[in-house]
Amino acid sequence: MNPIVFPKHANSLVKKYLSQKVCTVLEHQKTDSGFTLAKAINSGLKNPDSAIGIYAGDAQSYKTFSLIFDPVISEYHKGVETLKHESDLTEIELPCLDPENKYIQSTRIRVARNLKGFCFPCYMKLFERRKLEKKILSTLSSLTGNLKGSYYSLELDDKEKLNPLKTKNLGFQKGDRFQDAAGINSDFPKYRGVYLSFDEQLMVWINEEDHLRIISLEKSSDISSVYKRLCQTVTALNQSLDFAWDSTYGNLTSCPTNIGTAMRAGVHIQLEKLEKNKDILFKLIKAYNLQIRGTCGEKTKIQNAVFDISNYQRFGVSESEILLNLHAGLVAIIKAEQNL
Ligand code: ARG
């Protein structure tokens, strides 16, 4: 293997922790499915502006390459001294944040899940994607009540005029250059798609960055209601799908930023005053360990003062801690906006 050289200006966690010593130990290791260190770090090497720069190709990657994954995980999921995770998907009652919908436009909670026995999306072969899509679709078809819906394949996109993938923004697009270099876009758009419930408050993306992205969303600020739908869906799917899970890392995901709960809970919130006083907003974001994403997704710009605010940490905390903390942070942010 050629020596691994990150560009000088690269600032990723993988560059920080991949010492020559670690490299020498890991460069000849392979998981049972054949995933290597070179494949895991390709995205970080090709994209010097990566924040993290590493992806797992299968569930075993976290153990095989723990010398690099563990320090990255410890630094990203701040405050996690000893790696250990417990998960609890019990519903929670939280007071409504913004009953008049003055600031919060929508609430969205997603979890990522991967299935045992399949490689992860950056290392999946075409036949595996096909098999996985089929398996997940047959499980989704058993959902009942308000979770019932239809599936829209990304392969149909150009042909079907009424395909909601065209008419609505369902969010699932071809992966960005970070995901591309990781291998996540291979054979795109084959065997990818979105399941959408008839009430449009549940989406399941199949074969995006993870096998499943289960997303519950509402045009309201009612975190409890959004979370309740998510818990119902995950529990129902888990009856026939075996999720990749580890007692140390929790739910195993493609990107180490998502392990543990694999949950990102957040809102789209319009903050016209705080947009002009970003230092106050950034202080609150830091104090509550939240993150800001752009209006149209990760690494996009803020438009119309609409911020996507969500939890930063997903590992080493429980789902209910994430929601309580998000709620408290948003109460403080709305108060700050009102006081300006
Ligand atoms: N690989 C990218 C980076 O290192 C994105 C990391 C987090 N986002 C994600 N979709 N997994 O900056």
CSV table of C-alpha atoms and ligand atoms in Angstrom, one decimal:
chain,number,residue,atom,x,y,z
A,1,MET,CA,0.0,0.0,0.0
A,2,ASN,CA,1.3,3.5,-0.8
A,3,PRO,CA,2.0,5.7,2.2
A,4,ILE,CA,-1.1,7.5,3.3
A,5,VAL,CA,-0.6,11.3,2.9
A,6,PHE,CA,-3.3,13.7,3.8
A,7,PRO,CA,-3.1,17.1,2.2
A,8,LYS,CA,-1.5,19.7,4.5
A,9,HIS,CA,-4.6,21.8,4.9
A,10,ALA,CA,-6.8,18.7,5.8
A,11,ASN,CA,-8.3,19.0,9.2
A,12,SER,CA,-10.3,15.8,9.7
A,13,LEU,CA,-10.4,13.7,12.8
A,14,VAL,CA,-9.2,10.7,10.7
A,15,LYS,CA,-6.0,12.6,9.8
A,16,LYS,CA,-5.5,13.7,13.4
A,17,TYR,CA,-5.6,10.1,14.8
A,18,LEU,CA,-4.2,8.0,11.9
A,19,SER,CA,-0.6,8.0,13.0
A,20,GLN,CA,2.1,6.1,11.2
A,21,LYS,CA,2.0,3.5,13.9
A,22,VAL,CA,-1.8,3.0,13.7
A,23,CYS,CA,-1.5,2.8,9.9
A,24,THR,CA,1.2,0.1,10.0
A,25,VAL,CA,-1.0,-2.0,12.3
A,26,LEU,CA,-4.2,-1.5,10.3
A,27,GLU,CA,-3.1,-1.4,6.7
A,28,HIS,CA,-3.0,-5.2,6.2
A,29,GLN,CA,-6.2,-5.9,8.2
A,30,LYS,CA,-9.4,-6.9,6.4
A,31,THR,CA,-13.0,-7.6,7.6
A,32,ASP,CA,-14.5,-10.9,6.6
A,33,SER,CA,-16.2,-9.2,3.7
A,34,GLY,CA,-12.9,-7.8,2.6
A,35,PHE,CA,-13.2,-4.1,3.7
A,36,THR,CA,-9.9,-2.3,4.2
A,37,LEU,CA,-8.5,0.8,5.8
A,38,ALA,CA,-7.8,2.3,2.4
A,39,LYS,CA,-11.5,2.1,1.5
A,40,ALA,CA,-12.6,3.4,4.9
A,41,ILE,CA,-10.5,6.6,4.6
A,42,ASN,CA,-10.8,7.3,0.9
A,43,SER,CA,-13.5,10.0,1.4
A,44,GLY,CA,-11.3,11.8,3.9
A,45,LEU,CA,-8.3,11.6,1.6
A,46,LYS,CA,-10.2,12.8,-1.5
A,47,ASN,CA,-12.0,15.6,0.4
A,48,PRO,CA,-9.5,17.6,2.5
A,49,ASP,CA,-12.4,19.6,4.0
A,50,SER,CA,-13.9,16.5,5.6
A,51,ALA,CA,-14.7,17.0,9.3
A,52,ILE,CA,-14.5,13.3,10.1
A,53,GLY,CA,-13.3,11.5,6.9
A,54,ILE,CA,-14.0,7.8,7.6
A,55,TYR,CA,-16.8,5.4,6.9
A,56,ALA,CA,-17.5,1.8,7.9
A,57,GLY,CA,-18.0,-0.8,5.1
A,58,ASP,CA,-19.7,-3.3,7.3
A,59,ALA,CA,-20.6,-4.0,11.0
A,60,GLN,CA,-17.2,-5.6,11.6
A,61,SER,CA,-15.3,-2.5,10.6
A,62,TYR,CA,-15.7,-0.8,14.0
A,63,LYS,CA,-13.9,-3.7,15.7
A,64,THR,CA,-11.3,-4.5,13.0
A,65,PHE,CA,-10.3,-0.9,12.7
A,66,SER,CA,-11.0,0.2,16.3
A,67,LEU,CA,-7.6,1.8,16.6
A,68,ILE,CA,-8.8,4.6,14.3
A,69,PHE,CA,-12.6,4.5,14.9
A,70,ASP,CA,-12.4,4.7,18.7
A,71,PRO,CA,-10.4,8.0,19.0
A,72,VAL,CA,-12.6,9.5,16.2
A,73,ILE,CA,-15.7,8.5,18.1
A,74,SER,CA,-14.5,9.7,21.5
A,75,GLU,CA,-13.6,13.1,20.1
A,76,TYR,CA,-16.8,13.6,18.0
A,77,HIS,CA,-19.3,12.4,20.7
A,78,LYS,CA,-17.8,14.7,23.2
A,79,GLY,CA,-17.6,13.7,26.8
A,80,VAL,CA,-17.6,10.0,26.2
A,81,GLU,CA,-14.8,8.7,28.3
A,82,THR,CA,-15.5,5.0,28.1
A,83,LEU,CA,-17.2,3.7,25.0
A,84,LYS,CA,-20.5,2.1,26.0
A,85,HIS,CA,-24.0,2.5,24.8
A,86,GLU,CA,-27.5,1.7,25.9
A,87,SER,CA,-30.6,2.5,24.0
A,88,ASP,CA,-34.1,3.2,25.0
A,89,LEU,CA,-37.0,3.8,22.7
A,90,THR,CA,-39.7,4.8,25.1
A,91,GLU,CA,-42.1,7.5,24.3
A,92,ILE,CA,-41.7,10.8,26.1
A,93,GLU,CA,-44.0,13.8,26.9
A,94,LEU,CA,-42.6,17.2,26.3
A,95,PRO,CA,-44.5,20.5,26.4
A,96,CYS,CA,-45.2,22.0,23.0
A,97,LEU,CA,-42.4,24.4,22.1
A,98,ASP,CA,-44.1,26.9,19.8
A,99,PRO,CA,-47.8,26.4,19.7
A,100,GLU,CA,-48.5,29.2,17.3
A,101,ASN,CA,-45.8,28.0,14.9
A,102,LYS,CA,-44.2,31.5,15.0
A,103,TYR,CA,-40.6,30.2,14.8
A,104,ILE,CA,-40.6,26.4,14.3
A,105,GLN,CA,-41.7,25.4,10.8
A,106,SER,CA,-41.3,21.6,11.2
A,107,THR,CA,-39.9,18.9,13.4
A,108,ARG,CA,-38.0,15.9,12.1
A,109,ILE,CA,-36.5,12.9,13.9
A,110,ARG,CA,-34.6,10.3,12.1
A,111,VAL,CA,-32.8,7.2,13.0
A,112,ALA,CA,-30.4,5.2,10.9
A,113,ARG,CA,-30.4,1.4,10.9
A,114,ASN,CA,-28.4,-1.2,9.0
A,115,LEU,CA,-29.2,-4.9,8.8
A,116,LYS,CA,-27.1,-7.7,10.1
A,117,GLY,CA,-25.5,-9.9,7.4
A,118,PHE,CA,-25.3,-7.2,4.7
A,119,CYS,CA,-22.3,-4.9,3.9
A,120,PHE,CA,-23.0,-1.2,4.6
A,121,PRO,CA,-23.8,1.1,1.6
A,122,CYS,CA,-20.3,2.2,0.8
A,123,TYR,CA,-19.3,-1.4,0.2
A,124,MET,CA,-22.4,-3.1,-1.1
A,125,LYS,CA,-22.6,-5.0,-4.3
A,126,LEU,CA,-25.5,-4.5,-6.7
A,127,PHE,CA,-27.1,-7.9,-5.8
A,128,GLU,CA,-27.0,-7.1,-2.1
A,129,ARG,CA,-28.8,-3.8,-2.7
A,130,ARG,CA,-31.4,-5.6,-4.7
A,131,LYS,CA,-31.9,-8.2,-2.0
A,132,LEU,CA,-32.0,-5.6,0.8
A,133,GLU,CA,-34.6,-3.4,-1.0
A,134,LYS,CA,-36.8,-6.4,-1.5
A,135,LYS,CA,-36.5,-7.5,2.1
A,136,ILE,CA,-37.2,-4.1,3.5
A,137,LEU,CA,-40.2,-3.5,1.2
A,138,SER,CA,-41.8,-6.7,2.2
A,139,THR,CA,-41.5,-5.6,5.9
A,140,LEU,CA,-42.8,-2.1,5.1
A,141,SER,CA,-45.9,-3.5,3.4
A,142,SER,CA,-46.9,-5.0,6.8
A,143,LEU,CA,-47.1,-1.5,8.5
A,144,THR,CA,-50.6,-0.6,9.6
A,145,GLY,CA,-52.8,2.4,10.5
A,146,ASN,CA,-51.2,5.8,10.0
A,147,LEU,CA,-47.9,4.1,9.1
A,148,LYS,CA,-49.3,2.7,5.8
A,149,GLY,CA,-48.0,4.2,2.6
A,150,SER,CA,-46.4,3.7,-0.8
A,151,TYR,CA,-42.9,3.1,-2.1
A,152,TYR,CA,-41.3,5.4,-4.7
A,153,SER,CA,-38.2,3.9,-6.4
A,154,LEU,CA,-35.5,6.4,-7.4
A,155,GLU,CA,-35.2,4.5,-10.6
A,156,LEU,CA,-38.7,5.6,-11.6
A,157,ASP,CA,-37.9,9.3,-11.1
A,158,ASP,CA,-37.6,10.3,-14.8
A,159,LYS,CA,-40.5,8.3,-16.1
A,160,GLU,CA,-43.4,8.9,-13.8
A,161,LYS,CA,-44.8,12.4,-13.7
A,162,LEU,CA,-46.8,11.8,-10.5
A,163,ASN,CA,-43.9,10.3,-8.6
A,164,PRO,CA,-43.6,12.4,-5.4
A,165,LEU,CA,-39.9,12.2,-5.7
A,166,LYS,CA,-40.4,14.8,-8.4
A,167,THR,CA,-43.3,16.8,-7.1
A,168,LYS,CA,-42.3,16.9,-3.4
A,169,ASN,CA,-39.0,17.3,-1.7
A,170,LEU,CA,-38.4,13.9,-0.1
A,171,GLY,CA,-34.8,14.7,0.5
A,172,PHE,CA,-33.2,11.6,-0.9
A,173,GLN,CA,-30.7,12.6,-3.5
A,174,LYS,CA,-27.5,11.2,-5.0
A,175,GLY,CA,-24.9,11.5,-2.3
A,176,ASP,CA,-22.5,14.5,-2.1
A,177,ARG,CA,-18.8,14.2,-2.9
A,178,PHE,CA,-18.0,12.9,0.6
A,179,GLN,CA,-20.4,10.0,0.2
A,180,ASP,CA,-19.4,9.6,-3.4
A,181,ALA,CA,-15.7,9.1,-2.6
A,182,ALA,CA,-16.8,6.6,0.1
A,183,GLY,CA,-18.5,4.5,-2.5
A,184,ILE,CA,-22.1,5.2,-1.3
A,185,ASN,CA,-23.2,6.3,-4.8
A,186,SER,CA,-22.2,3.1,-6.6
A,187,ASP,CA,-24.8,1.9,-9.1
A,188,PHE,CA,-27.0,4.9,-8.2
A,189,PRO,CA,-30.0,5.1,-8.5
A,190,LYS,CA,-30.5,1.3,-8.6
A,191,TYR,CA,-32.5,-0.3,-5.7
A,192,ARG,CA,-32.9,3.0,-3.8
A,193,GLY,CA,-36.2,4.6,-2.9
A,194,VAL,CA,-38.5,6.3,-0.4
A,195,TYR,CA,-41.4,4.8,1.4
A,196,LEU,CA,-43.9,7.6,2.2
A,197,SER,CA,-46.9,7.1,4.5
A,198,PHE,CA,-50.2,8.3,3.1
A,199,ASP,CA,-50.3,11.1,5.7
A,200,GLU,CA,-46.8,12.1,4.7
A,201,GLN,CA,-45.5,12.1,8.3
A,202,LEU,CA,-43.3,9.0,7.9
A,203,MET,CA,-40.6,8.4,5.4
A,204,VAL,CA,-38.2,5.5,5.1
A,205,TRP,CA,-35.2,5.9,2.8
A,206,ILE,CA,-33.8,2.7,1.5
A,207,ASN,CA,-30.1,2.3,0.6
A,208,GLU,CA,-29.0,5.9,1.2
A,209,GLU,CA,-26.0,6.4,3.5
A,210,ASP,CA,-27.4,3.6,5.7
A,211,HIS,CA,-29.7,0.7,4.7
A,212,LEU,CA,-32.6,2.5,6.4
A,213,ARG,CA,-33.2,6.0,7.4
A,214,ILE,CA,-36.5,6.0,9.3
A,215,ILE,CA,-37.8,9.6,9.4
A,216,SER,CA,-40.8,11.0,11.3
A,217,LEU,CA,-41.8,14.5,10.5
A,218,GLU,CA,-44.5,17.1,11.1
A,219,LYS,CA,-45.1,20.7,10.2
A,220,SER,CA,-45.4,21.5,13.9
A,221,SER,CA,-43.2,21.8,17.0
A,222,ASP,CA,-44.6,18.7,18.7
A,223,ILE,CA,-41.5,16.7,19.4
A,224,SER,CA,-43.4,14.1,21.4
A,225,SER,CA,-45.8,13.3,18.6
A,226,VAL,CA,-43.0,13.0,16.1
A,227,TYR,CA,-41.0,10.8,18.3
A,228,LYS,CA,-44.0,8.6,19.1
A,229,ARG,CA,-44.5,7.8,15.4
A,230,LEU,CA,-40.8,7.1,15.0
A,231,CYS,CA,-40.8,4.6,18.0
A,232,GLN,CA,-43.9,2.8,16.6
A,233,THR,CA,-42.2,2.4,13.2
A,234,VAL,CA,-38.8,1.2,14.5
A,235,THR,CA,-40.5,-1.3,16.8
A,236,ALA,CA,-42.7,-2.6,14.0
A,237,LEU,CA,-39.8,-3.0,11.6
A,238,ASN,CA,-37.6,-4.6,14.2
A,239,GLN,CA,-40.1,-7.4,14.5
A,240,SER,CA,-38.9,-8.8,11.2
A,241,LEU,CA,-35.6,-7.0,10.5
A,242,ASP,CA,-32.5,-7.8,12.4
A,243,PHE,CA,-30.6,-4.5,13.0
A,244,ALA,CA,-26.8,-4.4,13.2
A,245,TRP,CA,-26.1,-3.6,16.9
A,246,ASP,CA,-23.2,-3.9,19.2
A,247,SER,CA,-23.2,-3.6,23.0
A,248,THR,CA,-20.3,-1.1,22.9
A,249,TYR,CA,-21.2,1.0,20.0
A,250,GLY,CA,-25.0,0.7,19.9
A,251,ASN,CA,-26.6,0.9,16.5
A,252,LEU,CA,-23.9,0.5,13.8
A,253,THR,CA,-23.9,3.0,11.0
A,254,SER,CA,-21.8,3.9,8.0
A,255,CYS,CA,-20.5,7.1,9.5
A,256,PRO,CA,-19.1,7.1,13.1
A,257,THR,CA,-21.0,10.4,13.7
A,258,ASN,CA,-24.2,8.4,13.7
A,259,ILE,CA,-23.4,5.3,15.9
A,260,GLY,CA,-25.2,4.8,19.2
A,261,THR,CA,-28.7,6.1,19.0
A,262,ALA,CA,-28.2,6.8,15.3
A,263,MET,CA,-30.7,9.6,16.0
A,264,ARG,CA,-30.8,13.1,14.8
A,265,ALA,CA,-33.7,15.1,16.2
A,266,GLY,CA,-34.2,18.6,15.0
A,267,VAL,CA,-36.4,21.5,13.8
A,268,HIS,CA,-36.4,24.0,11.0
A,269,ILE,CA,-36.7,27.3,12.8
A,270,GLN,CA,-36.8,30.8,11.6
A,271,LEU,CA,-34.7,33.2,13.7
A,272,GLU,CA,-34.6,36.6,12.0
A,273,LYS,CA,-33.1,38.4,15.0
A,274,LEU,CA,-30.6,35.8,15.9
A,275,GLU,CA,-29.5,35.6,12.3
A,276,LYS,CA,-28.1,39.1,12.8
A,277,ASN,CA,-26.7,38.2,16.2
A,278,LYS,CA,-25.1,34.9,15.4
A,279,ASP,CA,-22.6,35.0,18.3
A,280,ILE,CA,-25.6,34.7,20.8
A,281,LEU,CA,-27.0,31.8,18.7
A,282,PHE,CA,-23.7,30.0,18.4
A,283,LYS,CA,-23.1,30.3,22.2
A,284,LEU,CA,-26.5,28.6,22.9
A,285,ILE,CA,-25.8,26.0,20.3
A,286,LYS,CA,-22.5,25.2,22.0
A,287,ALA,CA,-24.0,25.3,25.5
A,288,TYR,CA,-26.7,22.7,24.6
A,289,ASN,CA,-24.4,20.6,22.4
A,290,LEU,CA,-26.5,21.2,19.3
A,291,GLN,CA,-25.6,21.6,15.7
A,292,ILE,CA,-26.7,23.9,12.9
A,293,ARG,CA,-27.2,22.7,9.3
A,294,GLY,CA,-28.3,24.7,6.3
A,295,THR,CA,-31.9,25.2,5.2
A,296,CYS,CA,-31.6,22.5,2.5
A,297,GLY,CA,-29.5,20.0,4.3
A,298,GLU,CA,-26.0,19.2,5.5
A,299,LYS,CA,-23.3,21.5,4.2
A,300,THR,CA,-25.9,23.9,2.6
A,301,LYS,CA,-26.5,27.6,3.2
A,302,ILE,CA,-29.0,29.3,5.6
A,303,GLN,CA,-31.8,30.8,3.5
A,304,ASN,CA,-34.5,33.2,4.8
A,305,ALA,CA,-33.0,32.9,8.4
A,306,VAL,CA,-34.3,29.3,8.5
A,307,PHE,CA,-31.8,27.1,10.5
A,308,ASP,CA,-31.9,23.4,10.9
A,309,ILE,CA,-31.0,22.8,14.6
A,310,SER,CA,-30.5,19.3,15.9
A,311,ASN,CA,-28.5,17.3,18.4
A,312,TYR,CA,-24.8,17.0,17.8
A,313,GLN,CA,-24.1,13.9,19.9
A,314,ARG,CA,-25.7,10.6,19.1
A,315,PHE,CA,-23.5,8.1,21.0
A,316,GLY,CA,-23.1,7.9,24.8
A,317,VAL,CA,-26.5,9.5,25.4
A,318,SER,CA,-29.9,7.9,25.3
A,319,GLU,CA,-32.7,8.9,23.0
A,320,SER,CA,-34.7,10.6,25.8
A,321,GLU,CA,-31.7,12.6,26.9
A,322,ILE,CA,-31.2,13.8,23.3
A,323,LEU,CA,-34.9,15.0,23.2
A,324,LEU,CA,-34.9,16.6,26.6
A,325,ASN,CA,-31.7,18.5,25.7
A,326,LEU,CA,-33.0,19.5,22.3
A,327,HIS,CA,-36.2,20.8,23.9
A,328,ALA,CA,-34.3,22.8,26.6
A,329,GLY,CA,-32.0,24.3,24.0
A,330,LEU,CA,-34.8,25.3,21.8
A,331,VAL,CA,-36.7,26.9,24.7
A,332,ALA,CA,-33.5,29.0,25.4
A,333,ILE,CA,-33.1,29.9,21.7
A,334,ILE,CA,-36.7,31.0,21.3
A,335,LYS,CA,-36.4,33.1,24.4
A,336,ALA,CA,-33.2,34.7,23.1
A,337,GLU,CA,-35.0,35.5,19.8
A,338,GLN,CA,-37.9,37.1,21.6
A,339,ASN,CA,-35.6,39.2,23.8
A,340,LEU,CA,-33.8,40.7,20.9
B,1,ARG,N1,-17.8,12.5,5.7
B,1,ARG,C1,-18.2,13.9,5.9
B,1,ARG,C2,-17.1,14.6,6.7
B,1,ARG,O1,-16.3,14.0,7.2
B,1,ARG,C3,-19.6,14.0,6.6
B,1,ARG,C4,-19.7,13.5,8.0
B,1,ARG,C5,-21.0,13.6,8.7
B,1,ARG,N2,-22.1,13.5,7.8
B,1,ARG,C6,-22.7,12.4,7.3
B,1,ARG,N3,-23.7,12.5,6.5
B,1,ARG,N4,-22.3,11.2,7.7
B,1,ARG,O2,-17.2,15.8,6.9
